[in-house]
Amino acid sequence: MTKAQQELEVENLNLARREAWRLQRSTGIDYGTLESVAFEGLCKAAHRYDPDRPHPVTGKSMRFSSLATPPIRGELLHWIRDRTYAVR
């Protein structure tokens, strides 16, 4: 990963932690496990992020946090679906 991608990750660790905490409350799965899965989603989001790509409607550049939340949550939900039987 490039230096800029690594900086994005470090600046947004709390974003991944928040998503892990939200799902931990509803599933009862160990927070540390969910946090590591959320960090993996954050890495994938940072790898795909392009700050020069404009929003298709407004033409402005999009914030990383807006684009990173869905991949983080998706990574968590995929992990939960693959390893457990249900999300409460």
Backbone as JSON Lines, residues from 0, in Angstrom:
{"i":0,"aa":"M","n":[0.84,-1.17,0.0],"ca":[0.0,0.0,0.0],"c":[0.89,1.25,0.0]}
{"i":1,"aa":"T","n":[0.36,2.28,-0.63],"ca":[1.12,3.51,-0.68],"c":[1.05,4.23,0.65]}
{"i":2,"aa":"K","n":[1.9,5.23,0.8],"ca":[1.94,6.01,2.03],"c":[0.61,6.73,2.26]}
{"i":3,"aa":"A","n":[0.01,7.25,1.19],"ca":[-1.27,7.97,1.31],"c":[-2.38,7.02,1.77]}
{"i":4,"aa":"Q","n":[-2.38,5.8,1.27],"ca":[-3.39,4.81,1.67],"c":[-3.2,4.43,3.13]}
{"i":5,"aa":"Q","n":[-1.97,4.31,3.56],"ca":[-1.7,3.99,4.96],"c":[-2.15,5.12,5.88]}
{"i":6,"aa":"E","n":[-1.95,6.36,5.44],"ca":[-2.4,7.5,6.24],"c":[-3.92,7.55,6.34]}
{"i":7,"aa":"L","n":[-4.61,7.23,5.24],"ca":[-6.08,7.16,5.28],"c":[-6.54,6.14,6.3]}
{"i":8,"aa":"E","n":[-5.89,5.01,6.34],"ca":[-6.26,3.97,7.29],"c":[-6.07,4.43,8.73]}
{"i":9,"aa":"V","n":[-4.93,5.02,9.0],"ca":[-4.63,5.45,10.36],"c":[-5.61,6.53,10.81]}
{"i":10,"aa":"E","n":[-5.96,7.44,9.91],"ca":[-6.88,8.52,10.25],"c":[-8.31,8.03,10.48]}
{"i":11,"aa":"N","n":[-8.66,6.86,9.94],"ca":[-10.03,6.38,10.01],"c":[-10.2,5.08,10.78]}
{"i":12,"aa":"L","n":[-9.29,4.78,11.67],"ca":[-9.41,3.56,12.48],"c":[-10.68,3.59,13.33]}
{"i":13,"aa":"N","n":[-11.05,4.76,13.83],"ca":[-12.25,4.85,14.65],"c":[-13.52,4.57,13.86]}
{"i":14,"aa":"L","n":[-13.5,4.84,12.57],"ca":[-14.63,4.51,11.72],"c":[-14.86,2.99,11.7]}
{"i":15,"aa":"A","n":[-13.79,2.24,11.56],"ca":[-13.88,0.78,11.57],"c":[-14.28,0.28,12.95]}
{"i":16,"aa":"R","n":[-13.73,0.9,13.99],"ca":[-14.08,0.48,15.35],"c":[-15.56,0.71,15.64]}
{"i":17,"aa":"R","n":[-16.1,1.82,15.16],"ca":[-17.51,2.12,15.39],"c":[-18.42,1.08,14.72]}
{"i":18,"aa":"E","n":[-18.09,0.7,13.5],"ca":[-18.91,-0.3,12.81],"c":[-18.82,-1.66,13.51]}
{"i":19,"aa":"A","n":[-17.63,-2.01,13.99],"ca":[-17.47,-3.27,14.73],"c":[-18.28,-3.23,16.01]}
{"i":20,"aa":"W","n":[-18.26,-2.11,16.71],"ca":[-18.99,-1.97,17.96],"c":[-20.49,-2.1,17.73]}
{"i":21,"aa":"R","n":[-20.98,-1.48,16.66],"ca":[-22.42,-1.56,16.36],"c":[-22.86,-3.0,16.14]}
{"i":22,"aa":"L","n":[-22.07,-3.76,15.39],"ca":[-22.46,-5.14,15.13],"c":[-22.22,-6.03,16.34]}
{"i":23,"aa":"Q","n":[-21.25,-5.7,17.16],"ca":[-21.01,-6.5,18.36],"c":[-22.2,-6.44,19.29]}
{"i":24,"aa":"R","n":[-22.82,-5.29,19.38],"ca":[-23.98,-5.13,20.26],"c":[-25.15,-6.0,19.8]}
{"i":25,"aa":"S","n":[-25.32,-6.16,18.49],"ca":[-26.48,-6.92,18.0],"c":[-26.19,-8.41,17.81]}
{"i":26,"aa":"T","n":[-24.92,-8.8,17.76],"ca":[-24.61,-10.2,17.51],"c":[-24.03,-10.93,18.72]}
{"i":27,"aa":"G","n":[-23.37,-10.2,19.61],"ca":[-22.75,-10.83,20.75],"c":[-21.41,-11.49,20.44]}
{"i":28,"aa":"I","n":[-20.87,-11.28,19.26],"ca":[-19.57,-11.82,18.87],"c":[-18.49,-10.97,19.53]}
{"i":29,"aa":"D","n":[-17.37,-11.57,19.85],"ca":[-16.26,-10.89,20.51],"c":[-15.86,-9.64,19.71]}
{"i":30,"aa":"Y","n":[-15.72,-8.52,20.42],"ca":[-15.41,-7.24,19.77],"c":[-14.05,-7.27,19.07]}
{"i":31,"aa":"G","n":[-13.06,-7.88,19.67],"ca":[-11.73,-7.94,19.06],"c":[-11.73,-8.63,17.71]}
{"i":32,"aa":"T","n":[-12.52,-9.65,17.59],"ca":[-12.63,-10.36,16.31],"c":[-13.28,-9.46,15.26]}
{"i":33,"aa":"L","n":[-14.38,-8.84,15.64],"ca":[-15.06,-7.95,14.69],"c":[-14.2,-6.75,14.32]}
{"i":34,"aa":"E","n":[-13.43,-6.27,15.27],"ca":[-12.56,-5.12,14.98],"c":[-11.51,-5.49,13.94]}
{"i":35,"aa":"S","n":[-10.94,-6.66,14.03],"ca":[-9.94,-7.08,13.05],"c":[-10.55,-7.24,11.66]}
{"i":36,"aa":"V","n":[-11.77,-7.74,11.6],"ca":[-12.46,-7.87,10.31],"c":[-12.77,-6.48,9.76]}
{"i":37,"aa":"A","n":[-13.17,-5.55,10.62],"ca":[-13.45,-4.19,10.18],"c":[-12.2,-3.5,9.65]}
{"i":38,"aa":"F","n":[-11.05,-3.77,10.28],"ca":[-9.79,-3.2,9.79],"c":[-9.45,-3.73,8.4]}
{"i":39,"aa":"E","n":[-9.79,-4.99,8.16],"ca":[-9.56,-5.55,6.83],"c":[-10.42,-4.83,5.79]}
{"i":40,"aa":"G","n":[-11.68,-4.56,6.14],"ca":[-12.54,-3.79,5.24],"c":[-12.03,-2.39,5.01]}
{"i":41,"aa":"L","n":[-11.46,-1.78,6.05],"ca":[-10.88,-0.44,5.92],"c":[-9.69,-0.47,4.96]}
{"i":42,"aa":"C","n":[-8.87,-1.5,5.04],"ca":[-7.72,-1.63,4.12],"c":[-8.2,-1.76,2.68]}
{"i":43,"aa":"K","n":[-9.23,-2.54,2.46],"ca":[-9.77,-2.7,1.11],"c":[-10.34,-1.38,0.59]}
{"i":44,"aa":"A","n":[-11.01,-0.63,1.47],"ca":[-11.57,0.66,1.07],"c":[-10.47,1.65,0.73]}
{"i":45,"aa":"A","n":[-9.4,1.67,1.51],"ca":[-8.28,2.6,1.25],"c":[-7.59,2.23,-0.05]}
{"i":46,"aa":"H","n":[-7.51,0.95,-0.34],"ca":[-6.87,0.51,-1.58],"c":[-7.66,0.96,-2.81]}
{"i":47,"aa":"R","n":[-8.98,0.98,-2.71],"ca":[-9.83,1.34,-3.85],"c":[-10.1,2.84,-3.96]}
{"i":48,"aa":"Y","n":[-9.82,3.61,-2.92],"ca":[-10.16,5.03,-2.9],"c":[-9.31,5.84,-3.88]}
{"i":49,"aa":"D","n":[-9.98,6.68,-4.65],"ca":[-9.31,7.59,-5.58],"c":[-9.8,9.01,-5.28]}
{"i":50,"aa":"P","n":[-8.97,9.86,-4.65],"ca":[-9.43,11.19,-4.28],"c":[-9.7,12.1,-5.47]}
{"i":51,"aa":"D","n":[-9.19,11.76,-6.64],"ca":[-9.41,12.6,-7.82],"c":[-10.7,12.28,-8.55]}
{"i":52,"aa":"R","n":[-11.34,11.21,-8.19],"ca":[-12.58,10.81,-8.86],"c":[-13.75,11.63,-8.31]}
{"i":53,"aa":"P","n":[-14.43,12.4,-9.15],"ca":[-15.52,13.25,-8.65],"c":[-16.83,12.46,-8.47]}
{"i":54,"aa":"H","n":[-17.7,13.03,-7.66],"ca":[-19.04,12.47,-7.47],"c":[-19.79,12.6,-8.79]}
{"i":55,"aa":"P","n":[-20.53,11.57,-9.23],"ca":[-21.18,11.61,-10.54],"c":[-22.25,12.71,-10.66]}
{"i":56,"aa":"V","n":[-22.86,13.12,-9.57],"ca":[-23.93,14.12,-9.64],"c":[-23.4,15.53,-9.35]}
{"i":57,"aa":"T","n":[-22.68,15.68,-8.25],"ca":[-22.25,17.01,-7.83],"c":[-20.94,17.45,-8.47]}
{"i":58,"aa":"G","n":[-20.1,16.51,-8.86],"ca":[-18.81,16.84,-9.44],"c":[-17.74,17.14,-8.41]}
{"i":59,"aa":"K","n":[-18.1,17.15,-7.13],"ca":[-17.13,17.4,-6.07],"c":[-16.45,16.1,-5.68]}
{"i":60,"aa":"S","n":[-15.3,16.22,-5.05],"ca":[-14.61,15.01,-4.59],"c":[-15.33,14.46,-3.36]}
{"i":61,"aa":"M","n":[-15.33,13.15,-3.21],"ca":[-16.06,12.5,-2.12],"c":[-15.12,12.25,-0.95]}
{"i":62,"aa":"R","n":[-15.68,12.34,0.26],"ca":[-14.91,12.08,1.47],"c":[-14.65,10.59,1.61]}
{"i":63,"aa":"F","n":[-13.48,10.26,2.13],"ca":[-13.12,8.86,2.3],"c":[-14.07,8.14,3.25]}
{"i":64,"aa":"S","n":[-14.46,8.82,4.32],"ca":[-15.33,8.17,5.3],"c":[-16.67,7.78,4.7]}
{"i":65,"aa":"S","n":[-17.16,8.56,3.76],"ca":[-18.43,8.23,3.1],"c":[-18.3,7.0,2.23]}
{"i":66,"aa":"L","n":[-17.15,6.84,1.63],"ca":[-16.93,5.69,0.76],"c":[-16.43,4.46,1.5]}
{"i":67,"aa":"A","n":[-15.89,4.63,2.69],"ca":[-15.3,3.5,3.42],"c":[-16.32,2.75,4.27]}
{"i":68,"aa":"T","n":[-17.36,3.41,4.71],"ca":[-18.32,2.76,5.59],"c":[-18.98,1.54,4.95]}
{"i":69,"aa":"P","n":[-19.5,1.61,3.72],"ca":[-20.12,0.41,3.13],"c":[-19.19,-0.8,2.99]}
{"i":70,"aa":"P","n":[-17.93,-0.62,2.52],"ca":[-17.06,-1.81,2.47],"c":[-16.73,-2.39,3.84]}
{"i":71,"aa":"I","n":[-16.59,-1.53,4.84],"ca":[-16.3,-2.01,6.19],"c":[-17.49,-2.83,6.7]}
{"i":72,"aa":"R","n":[-18.67,-2.26,6.57],"ca":[-19.87,-2.96,7.03],"c":[-20.1,-4.24,6.23]}
{"i":73,"aa":"G","n":[-19.86,-4.18,4.94],"ca":[-20.01,-5.36,4.1],"c":[-19.06,-6.47,4.49]}
{"i":74,"aa":"E","n":[-17.82,-6.12,4.78],"ca":[-16.84,-7.11,5.21],"c":[-17.28,-7.77,6.52]}
{"i":75,"aa":"L","n":[-17.79,-6.96,7.44],"ca":[-18.28,-7.49,8.7],"c":[-19.48,-8.42,8.49]}
{"i":76,"aa":"L","n":[-20.43,-7.99,7.69],"ca":[-21.62,-8.81,7.46],"c":[-21.3,-10.1,6.73]}
{"i":77,"aa":"H","n":[-20.36,-10.06,5.79],"ca":[-19.94,-11.28,5.1],"c":[-19.28,-12.24,6.08]}
{"i":78,"aa":"W","n":[-18.44,-11.71,6.95],"ca":[-17.77,-12.57,7.94],"c":[-18.79,-13.21,8.87]}
{"i":79,"aa":"I","n":[-19.75,-12.4,9.34],"ca":[-20.77,-12.93,10.24],"c":[-21.62,-13.98,9.53]}
{"i":80,"aa":"R","n":[-22.01,-13.71,8.31],"ca":[-22.83,-14.66,7.57],"c":[-22.09,-15.97,7.34]}
{"i":81,"aa":"D","n":[-20.82,-15.91,7.05],"ca":[-20.04,-17.11,6.76],"c":[-19.7,-17.92,8.0]}
{"i":82,"aa":"R","n":[-19.61,-17.3,9.17],"ca":[-19.12,-17.98,10.35],"c":[-20.18,-18.22,11.43]}
{"i":83,"aa":"T","n":[-21.33,-17.6,11.32],"ca":[-22.38,-17.8,12.33],"c":[-23.67,-18.19,11.64]}
{"i":84,"aa":"Y","n":[-24.68,-18.44,12.43],"ca":[-25.93,-18.9,11.85],"c":[-26.95,-17.78,11.66]}
{"i":85,"aa":"A","n":[-26.87,-16.68,12.4],"ca":[-27.87,-15.64,12.24],"c":[-27.38,-14.33,12.85]}
{"i":86,"aa":"V","n":[-27.93,-13.23,12.35],"ca":[-27.72,-11.92,12.93],"c":[-29.02,-11.55,13.61]}
{"i":87,"aa":"R","n":[-28.95,-11.23,14.91],"ca":[-30.15,-10.87,15.64],"c":[-30.59,-9.47,15.35]}
